[in-house]
Short mmCIF file of C-alpha atoms and ligand atoms in Angstrom, two decimals:
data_model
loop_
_atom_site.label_atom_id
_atom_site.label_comp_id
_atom_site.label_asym_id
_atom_site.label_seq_id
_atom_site.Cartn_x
_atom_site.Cartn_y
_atom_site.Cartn_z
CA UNK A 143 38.37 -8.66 23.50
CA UNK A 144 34.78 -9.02 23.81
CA UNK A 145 32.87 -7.34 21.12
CA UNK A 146 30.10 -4.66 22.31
CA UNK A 147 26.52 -5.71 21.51
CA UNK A 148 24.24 -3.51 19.38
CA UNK A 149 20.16 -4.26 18.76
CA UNK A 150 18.14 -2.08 16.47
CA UNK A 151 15.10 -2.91 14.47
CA UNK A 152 12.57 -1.14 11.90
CA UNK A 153 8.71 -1.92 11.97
CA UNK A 154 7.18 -2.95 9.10
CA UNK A 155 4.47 -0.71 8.58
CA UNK A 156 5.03 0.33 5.30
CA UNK A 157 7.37 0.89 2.68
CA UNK A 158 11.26 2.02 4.64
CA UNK A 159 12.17 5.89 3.50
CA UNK A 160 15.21 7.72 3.66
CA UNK A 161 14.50 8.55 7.30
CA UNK A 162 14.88 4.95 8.10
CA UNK A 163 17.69 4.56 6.12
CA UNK A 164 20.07 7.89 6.95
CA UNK A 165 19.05 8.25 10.71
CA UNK A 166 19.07 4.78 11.67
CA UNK A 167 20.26 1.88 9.16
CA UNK A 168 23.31 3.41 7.52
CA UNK A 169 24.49 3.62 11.04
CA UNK A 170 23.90 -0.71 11.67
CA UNK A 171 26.06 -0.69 8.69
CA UNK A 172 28.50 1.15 10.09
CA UNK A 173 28.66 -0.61 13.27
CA UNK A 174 28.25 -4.50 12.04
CA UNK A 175 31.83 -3.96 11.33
CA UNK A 176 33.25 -4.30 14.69
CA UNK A 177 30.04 -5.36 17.33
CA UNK A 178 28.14 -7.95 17.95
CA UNK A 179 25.23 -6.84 15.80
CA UNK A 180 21.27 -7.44 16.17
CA UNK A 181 18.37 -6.49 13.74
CA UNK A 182 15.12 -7.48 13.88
CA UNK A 183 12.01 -6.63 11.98
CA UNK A 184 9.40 -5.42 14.76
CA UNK A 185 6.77 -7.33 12.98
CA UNK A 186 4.88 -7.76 16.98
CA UNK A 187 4.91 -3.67 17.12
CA UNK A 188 3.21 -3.38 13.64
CA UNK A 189 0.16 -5.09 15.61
CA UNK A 190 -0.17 -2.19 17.22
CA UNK A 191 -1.76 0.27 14.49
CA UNK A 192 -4.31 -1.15 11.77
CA UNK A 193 -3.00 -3.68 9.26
CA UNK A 194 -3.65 -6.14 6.79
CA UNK A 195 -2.27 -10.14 7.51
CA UNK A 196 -1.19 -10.44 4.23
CA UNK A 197 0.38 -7.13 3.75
CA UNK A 198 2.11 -7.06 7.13
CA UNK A 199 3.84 -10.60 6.49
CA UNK A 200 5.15 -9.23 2.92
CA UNK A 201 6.45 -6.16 4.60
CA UNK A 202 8.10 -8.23 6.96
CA UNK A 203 10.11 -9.92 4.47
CA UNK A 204 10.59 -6.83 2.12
CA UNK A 205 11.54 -5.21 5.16
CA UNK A 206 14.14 -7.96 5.66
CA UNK A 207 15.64 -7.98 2.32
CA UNK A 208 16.41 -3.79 2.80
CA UNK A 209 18.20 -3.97 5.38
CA UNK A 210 20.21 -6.48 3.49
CA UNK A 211 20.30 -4.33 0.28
CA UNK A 212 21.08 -1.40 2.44
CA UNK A 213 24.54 -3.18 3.43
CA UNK A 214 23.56 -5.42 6.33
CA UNK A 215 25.93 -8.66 5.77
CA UNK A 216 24.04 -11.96 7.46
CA UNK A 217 27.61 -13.05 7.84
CA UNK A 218 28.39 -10.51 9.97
CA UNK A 219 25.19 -9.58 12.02
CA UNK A 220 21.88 -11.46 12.93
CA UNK A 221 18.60 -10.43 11.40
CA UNK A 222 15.74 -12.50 12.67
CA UNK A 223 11.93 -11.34 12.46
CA UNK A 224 11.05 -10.59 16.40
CA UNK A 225 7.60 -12.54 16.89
CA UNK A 226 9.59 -15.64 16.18
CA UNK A 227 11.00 -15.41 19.00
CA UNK A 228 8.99 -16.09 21.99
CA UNK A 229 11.17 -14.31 24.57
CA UNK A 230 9.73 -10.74 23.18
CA UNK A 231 6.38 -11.07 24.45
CA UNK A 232 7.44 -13.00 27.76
CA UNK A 233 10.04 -10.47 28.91
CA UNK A 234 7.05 -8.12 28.07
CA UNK A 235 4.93 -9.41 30.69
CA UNK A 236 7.55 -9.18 33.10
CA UNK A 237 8.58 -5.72 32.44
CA UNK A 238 4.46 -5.05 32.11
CA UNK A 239 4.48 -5.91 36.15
CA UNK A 240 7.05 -3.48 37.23
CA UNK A 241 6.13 -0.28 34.83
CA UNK A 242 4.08 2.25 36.19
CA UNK A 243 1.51 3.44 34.33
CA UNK A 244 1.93 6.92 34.22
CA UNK A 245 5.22 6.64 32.75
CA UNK A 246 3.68 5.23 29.74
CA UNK A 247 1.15 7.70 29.65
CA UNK A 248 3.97 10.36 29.14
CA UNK A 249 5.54 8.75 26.27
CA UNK A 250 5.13 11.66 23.13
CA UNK A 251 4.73 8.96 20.41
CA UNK A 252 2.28 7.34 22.16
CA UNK A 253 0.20 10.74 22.97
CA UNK A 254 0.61 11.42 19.01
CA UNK A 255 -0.49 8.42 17.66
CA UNK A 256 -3.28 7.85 19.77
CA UNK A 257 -4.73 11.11 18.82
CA UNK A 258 -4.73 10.05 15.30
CA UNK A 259 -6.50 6.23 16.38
CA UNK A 260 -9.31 8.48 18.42
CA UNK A 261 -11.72 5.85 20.07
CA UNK A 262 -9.20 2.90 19.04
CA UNK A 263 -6.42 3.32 21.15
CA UNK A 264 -5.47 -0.63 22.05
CA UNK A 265 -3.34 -1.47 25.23
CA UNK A 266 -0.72 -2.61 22.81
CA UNK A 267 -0.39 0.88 21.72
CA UNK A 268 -0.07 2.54 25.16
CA UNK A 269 2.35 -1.09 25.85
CA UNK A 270 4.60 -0.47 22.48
CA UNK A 271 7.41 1.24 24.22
CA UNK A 272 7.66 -1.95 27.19
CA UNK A 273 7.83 -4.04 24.13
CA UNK A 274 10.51 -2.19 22.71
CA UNK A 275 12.28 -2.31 25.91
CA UNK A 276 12.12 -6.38 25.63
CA UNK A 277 13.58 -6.15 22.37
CA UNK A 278 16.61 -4.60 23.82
CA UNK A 279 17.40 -5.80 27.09
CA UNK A 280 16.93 -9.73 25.85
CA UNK A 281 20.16 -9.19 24.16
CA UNK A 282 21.89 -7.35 26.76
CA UNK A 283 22.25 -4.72 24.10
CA UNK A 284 25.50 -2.19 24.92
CA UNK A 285 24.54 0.39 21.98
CA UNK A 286 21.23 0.87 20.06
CA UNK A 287 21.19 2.78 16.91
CA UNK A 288 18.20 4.87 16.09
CA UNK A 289 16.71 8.29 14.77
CA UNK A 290 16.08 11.05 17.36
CA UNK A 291 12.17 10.27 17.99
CA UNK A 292 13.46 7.18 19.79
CA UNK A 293 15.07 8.87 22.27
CA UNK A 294 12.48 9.10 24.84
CA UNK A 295 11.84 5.01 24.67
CA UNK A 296 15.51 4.78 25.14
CA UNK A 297 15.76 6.55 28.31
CA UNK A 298 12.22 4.23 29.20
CA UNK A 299 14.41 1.03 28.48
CA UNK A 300 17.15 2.22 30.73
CA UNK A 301 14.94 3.45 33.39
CA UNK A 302 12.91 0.03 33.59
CA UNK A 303 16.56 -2.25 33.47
CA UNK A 304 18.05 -0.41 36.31
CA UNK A 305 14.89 1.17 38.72
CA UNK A 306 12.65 -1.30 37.91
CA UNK A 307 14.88 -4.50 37.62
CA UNK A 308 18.42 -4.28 38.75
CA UNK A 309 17.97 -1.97 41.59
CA UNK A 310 14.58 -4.55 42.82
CA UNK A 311 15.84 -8.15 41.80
CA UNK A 312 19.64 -7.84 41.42
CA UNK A 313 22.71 -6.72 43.29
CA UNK A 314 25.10 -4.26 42.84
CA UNK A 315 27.73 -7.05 41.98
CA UNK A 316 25.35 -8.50 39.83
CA UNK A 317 22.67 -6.57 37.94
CA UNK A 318 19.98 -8.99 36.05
CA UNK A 319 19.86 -6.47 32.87
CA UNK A 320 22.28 -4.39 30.65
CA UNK A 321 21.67 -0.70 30.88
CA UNK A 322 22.10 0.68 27.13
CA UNK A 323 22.56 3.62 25.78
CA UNK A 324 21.32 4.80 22.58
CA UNK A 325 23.04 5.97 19.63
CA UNK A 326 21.54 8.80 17.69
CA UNK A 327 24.03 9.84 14.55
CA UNK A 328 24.81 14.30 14.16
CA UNK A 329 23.67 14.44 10.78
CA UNK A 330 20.45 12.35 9.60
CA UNK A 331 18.97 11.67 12.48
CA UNK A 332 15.69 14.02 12.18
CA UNK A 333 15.05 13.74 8.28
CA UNK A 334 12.16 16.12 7.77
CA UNK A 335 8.43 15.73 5.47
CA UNK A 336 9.37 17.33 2.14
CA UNK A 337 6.19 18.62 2.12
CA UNK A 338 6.98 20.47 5.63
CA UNK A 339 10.01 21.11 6.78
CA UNK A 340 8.81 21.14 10.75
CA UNK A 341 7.52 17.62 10.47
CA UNK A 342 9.62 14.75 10.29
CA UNK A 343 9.44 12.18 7.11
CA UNK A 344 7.22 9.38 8.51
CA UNK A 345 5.57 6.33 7.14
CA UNK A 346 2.04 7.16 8.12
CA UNK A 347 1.96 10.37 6.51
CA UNK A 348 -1.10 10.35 4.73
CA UNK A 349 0.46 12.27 1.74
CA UNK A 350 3.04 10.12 -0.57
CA UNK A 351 4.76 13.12 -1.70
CA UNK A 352 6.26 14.43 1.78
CA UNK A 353 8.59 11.00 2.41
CA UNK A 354 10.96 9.42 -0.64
CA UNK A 355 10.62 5.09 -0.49
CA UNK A 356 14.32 3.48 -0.95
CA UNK A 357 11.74 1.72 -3.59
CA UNK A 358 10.83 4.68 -5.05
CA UNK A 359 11.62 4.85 -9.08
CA UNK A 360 13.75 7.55 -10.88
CA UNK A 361 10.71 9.31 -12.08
CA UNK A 362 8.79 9.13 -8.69
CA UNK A 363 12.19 10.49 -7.29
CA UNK A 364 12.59 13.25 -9.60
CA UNK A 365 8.80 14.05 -9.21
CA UNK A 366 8.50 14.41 -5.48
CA UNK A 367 12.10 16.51 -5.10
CA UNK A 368 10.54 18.88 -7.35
CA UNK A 369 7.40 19.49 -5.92
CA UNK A 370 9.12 19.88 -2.23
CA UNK A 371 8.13 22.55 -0.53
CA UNK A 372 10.98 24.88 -0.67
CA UNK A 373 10.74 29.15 0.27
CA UNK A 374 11.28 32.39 -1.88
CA UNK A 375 15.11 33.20 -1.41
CA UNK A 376 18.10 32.36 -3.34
CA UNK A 377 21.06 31.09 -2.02
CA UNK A 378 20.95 28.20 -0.23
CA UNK A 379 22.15 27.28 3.65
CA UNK A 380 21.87 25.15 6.57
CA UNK A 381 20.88 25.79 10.12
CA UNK A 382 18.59 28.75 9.46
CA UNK A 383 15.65 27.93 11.79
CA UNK A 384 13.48 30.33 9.51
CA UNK A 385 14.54 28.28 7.09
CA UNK A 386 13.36 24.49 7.79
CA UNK A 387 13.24 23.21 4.21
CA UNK A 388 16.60 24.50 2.99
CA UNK A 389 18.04 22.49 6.00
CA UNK A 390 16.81 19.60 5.42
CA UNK A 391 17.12 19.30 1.51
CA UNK A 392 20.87 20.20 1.95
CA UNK A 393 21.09 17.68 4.57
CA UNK A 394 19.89 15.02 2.32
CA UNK A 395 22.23 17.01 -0.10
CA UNK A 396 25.31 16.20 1.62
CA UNK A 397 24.47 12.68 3.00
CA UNK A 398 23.54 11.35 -0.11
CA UNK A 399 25.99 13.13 -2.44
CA UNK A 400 28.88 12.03 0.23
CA UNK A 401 30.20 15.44 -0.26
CA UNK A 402 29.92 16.80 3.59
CA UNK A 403 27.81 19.91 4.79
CA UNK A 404 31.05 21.85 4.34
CA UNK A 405 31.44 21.22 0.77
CA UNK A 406 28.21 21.46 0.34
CA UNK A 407 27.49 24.69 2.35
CA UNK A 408 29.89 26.27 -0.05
CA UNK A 409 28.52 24.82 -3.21
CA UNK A 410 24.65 25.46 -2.79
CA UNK A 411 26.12 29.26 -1.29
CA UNK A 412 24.46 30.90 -4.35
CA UNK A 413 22.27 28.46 -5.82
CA UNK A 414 18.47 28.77 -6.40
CA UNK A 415 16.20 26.02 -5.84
CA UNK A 416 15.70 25.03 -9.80
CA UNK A 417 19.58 24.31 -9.91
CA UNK A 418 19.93 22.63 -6.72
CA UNK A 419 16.41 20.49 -7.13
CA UNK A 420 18.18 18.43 -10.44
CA UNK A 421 21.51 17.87 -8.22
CA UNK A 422 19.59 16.45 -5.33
CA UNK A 423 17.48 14.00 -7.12
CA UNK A 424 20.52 12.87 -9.17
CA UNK A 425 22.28 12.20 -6.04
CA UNK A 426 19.31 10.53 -4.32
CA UNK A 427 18.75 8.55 -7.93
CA UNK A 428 22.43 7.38 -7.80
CA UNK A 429 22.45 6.38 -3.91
CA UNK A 430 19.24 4.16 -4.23
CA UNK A 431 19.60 2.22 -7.50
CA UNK A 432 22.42 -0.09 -6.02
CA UNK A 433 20.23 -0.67 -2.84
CA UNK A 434 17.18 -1.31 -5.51
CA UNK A 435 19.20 -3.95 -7.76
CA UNK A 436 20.13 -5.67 -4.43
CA UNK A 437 16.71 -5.70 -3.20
CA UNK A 438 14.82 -6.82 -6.19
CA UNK A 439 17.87 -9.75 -6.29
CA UNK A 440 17.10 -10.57 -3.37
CA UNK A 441 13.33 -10.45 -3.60
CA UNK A 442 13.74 -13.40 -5.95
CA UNK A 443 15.60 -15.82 -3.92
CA UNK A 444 12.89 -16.30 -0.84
CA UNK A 445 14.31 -19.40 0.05
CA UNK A 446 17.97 -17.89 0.42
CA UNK A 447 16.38 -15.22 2.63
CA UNK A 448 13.97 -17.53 4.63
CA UNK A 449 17.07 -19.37 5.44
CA UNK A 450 19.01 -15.85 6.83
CA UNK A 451 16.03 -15.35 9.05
CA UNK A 452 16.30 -19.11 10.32
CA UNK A 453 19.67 -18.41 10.96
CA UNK A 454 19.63 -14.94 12.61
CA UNK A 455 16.39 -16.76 14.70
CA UNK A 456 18.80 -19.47 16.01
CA UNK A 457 21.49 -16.82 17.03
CA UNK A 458 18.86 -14.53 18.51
CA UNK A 459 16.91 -17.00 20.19
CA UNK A 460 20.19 -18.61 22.55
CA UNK A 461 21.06 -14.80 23.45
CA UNK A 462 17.58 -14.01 24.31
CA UNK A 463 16.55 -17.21 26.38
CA UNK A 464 19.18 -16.93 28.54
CA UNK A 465 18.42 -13.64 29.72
CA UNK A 466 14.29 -14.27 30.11
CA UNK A 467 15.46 -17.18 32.21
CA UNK A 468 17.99 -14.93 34.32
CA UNK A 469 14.55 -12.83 35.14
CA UNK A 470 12.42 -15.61 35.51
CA UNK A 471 14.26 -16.64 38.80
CA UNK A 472 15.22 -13.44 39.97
CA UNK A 473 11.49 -12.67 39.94
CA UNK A 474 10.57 -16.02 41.52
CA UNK A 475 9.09 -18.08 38.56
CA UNK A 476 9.86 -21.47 39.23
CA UNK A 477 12.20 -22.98 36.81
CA UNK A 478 11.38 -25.91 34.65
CA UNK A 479 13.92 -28.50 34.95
P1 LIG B 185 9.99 3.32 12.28
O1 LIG B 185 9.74 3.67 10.87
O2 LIG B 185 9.17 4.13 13.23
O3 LIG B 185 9.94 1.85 12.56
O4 LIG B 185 11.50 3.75 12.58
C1 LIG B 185 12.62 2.93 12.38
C2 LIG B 185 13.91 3.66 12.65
O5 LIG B 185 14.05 4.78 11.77
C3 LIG B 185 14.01 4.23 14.08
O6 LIG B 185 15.34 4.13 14.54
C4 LIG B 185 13.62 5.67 13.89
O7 LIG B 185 14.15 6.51 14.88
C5 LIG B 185 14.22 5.97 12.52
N1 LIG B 185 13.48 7.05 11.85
C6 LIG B 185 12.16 7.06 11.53
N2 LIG B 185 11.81 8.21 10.91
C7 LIG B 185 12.95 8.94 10.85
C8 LIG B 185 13.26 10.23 10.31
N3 LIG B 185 12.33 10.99 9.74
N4 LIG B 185 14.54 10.68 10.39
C9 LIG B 185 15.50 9.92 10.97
N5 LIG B 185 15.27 8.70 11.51
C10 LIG B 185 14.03 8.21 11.44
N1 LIG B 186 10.08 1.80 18.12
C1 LIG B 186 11.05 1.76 17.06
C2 LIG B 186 10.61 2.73 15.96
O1 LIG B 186 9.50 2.94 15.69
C3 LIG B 186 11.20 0.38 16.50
C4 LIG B 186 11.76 -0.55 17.50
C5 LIG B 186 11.09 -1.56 18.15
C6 LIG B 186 13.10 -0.59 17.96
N2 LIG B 186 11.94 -2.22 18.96
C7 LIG B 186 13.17 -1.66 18.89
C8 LIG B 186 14.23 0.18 17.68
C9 LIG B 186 14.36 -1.97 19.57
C10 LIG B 186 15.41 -0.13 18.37
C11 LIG B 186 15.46 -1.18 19.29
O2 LIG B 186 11.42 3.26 15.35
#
């Protein structure tokens, strides 16, 4: 039977937190184990918000060597670094050509971010979520795994392969591009600021405090889960939209504890924040140290991991070739040979 084909990737903008991990790359995990698996670093969508050469080629690796420490196995899946590939940027183009503007202008991250850059919005910017597209329809991607704040890119991705491509270039009989479909996990896949519960934990949040690093040490850990912003009640529960914080620190509760909300519901019942503060950062502390050893392993064997990103390169680059040059015609290019 043929295996279904998954593509996800992170950017490497910064250091990955437990957003990244729970809503997004515990699921790859999950999935390596029976699909064709994906993963790149989105090093080519990190160009799109200030950053330093030097730091943005060590976050590529570090970023790398996570997803490896978080359980990716290069024997398994592919993980490849996406400006190595050349397709990205030329399916890009294409897509570029047959996007309408003012469906980029919509997009919500873009709106957000650009607000924060002011006067230096780039095109890449408004462009990121065509990019993204690429990134999935090269591989003829069945499932993609993200976090909820994804969704709306998703639904561009589809919209592009089959009203902007397929339905244009192709047949019925036979579409050019997959459609996929994105896979957003129940639990995990909005992890919230712990410095406000009705933001989500992101990587450009100016304050260090509201988002946990999977390098973060013990102390830090301990340090930041007890200065989260929490309320005034006792007893402890989930769903209570007056309650934001409570949901989201049991959340992390029972994903990282791998007791379950149920258990957990129960448990933290009657519980005041200075009991259940020490529980979560022991089960946070005891989920990231194997993930840490693995990482710093890894971080000093560079020519082991240089040669997993050659490999997952080679794999990626056949898949991805093949479908560029399936466009290429379709759209009239003339072919080479
Ligand atoms: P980014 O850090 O924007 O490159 O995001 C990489 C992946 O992590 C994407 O699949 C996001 O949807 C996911 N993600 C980012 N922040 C969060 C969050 N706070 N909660 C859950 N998933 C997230
Ligand atoms: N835009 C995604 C994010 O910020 C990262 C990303 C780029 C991605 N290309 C992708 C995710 C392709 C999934 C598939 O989270």
């Amino acid at each position: 039977m043929v295996r279904k084909r998954v593509l996800s990737g992170v950017q490497p903008t910064g250091a990955l937190h437990l957003g990244n991990w729970l809503g997004a790359i515990r699921n790859w995990v999950e999935l390596q184990k029976n699909h064709e698996t994906f993963v790149c670093v989105v090093d080519l969508h990190a160009l799109t918000v200030p950053n330093d050469p030097k730091i943005l080629s060590e976050n590529t690796i570090s970023t790398a060597a996570l997803y490896i420490a978080c359980g990716m196995n290069p024997k398994e899946c592919s993980i490849f670094v996406q400006s190595q590939i050349s397709a990205h940027s030329e399916l890009c183009w294409l897509l570029n050509c047959v996007t309408p503007l003012n469906w980029m202008e919509r997009m919500i991250q873009f709106k957000e971010k650009s607000i924060k850059q002011g006067d230096n919005v780039s095109i890449g910017l408004l462009d990121y979520p065509v990019l993204m597209s690429a990134d999935i329809l090269l591989y003829d991607a069945d499932l993609v795994p993200v976090g909820e704040d994804q969704k709306q890119h998703l639904e561009l991705a589809r919209d592009i392969a089959q009203n902007r491509i397929n339905s244009r270039f192709g047949t019925k009989k036979n579409p050019i591009l997959k459609v996929p479909q994105s896979l957003i996990l129940k639990e995990g896949a909005k992890i919230m600021s712990l410095t406000e519960g009705n933001s989500k934990m992101s990587k450009s949040d100016p304050n260090e405090n509201s988002r946990i690093t999977l390098l973060d040490s013990p102390d830090l850990i301990a340090k930041k889960i007890k200065r989260a912003k929490t309320d005034a009640e006792v007893g402890l529960e989930f769903d209570n939209p007056n309650r934001p914080e409570a949901n989201n620190l049991l959340t992390l509760y029972s994903i990282l504890s791998g007791l379950g909300r149920e258990v957990v519901a129960k448990e933290c019942a009657t519980m005041g924040w200075g009991e259940f503060k020490p529980l979560l950062a022991e089960a946070t502390i005891a989920a990231l140290t194997p993930i840490q050893s693995r990482y710093n392993g890894l971080m000093n064997e560079r020519d082991e991991l240089n040669n997993i990103l050659k490999i997952g390169r080679d794999q990626a680059e056949e898949v991805a070739d093949a479908t560029l040059k399936r466009l290429q015609n379709a759209m009239g290019l003339l072919s080479r040979s």
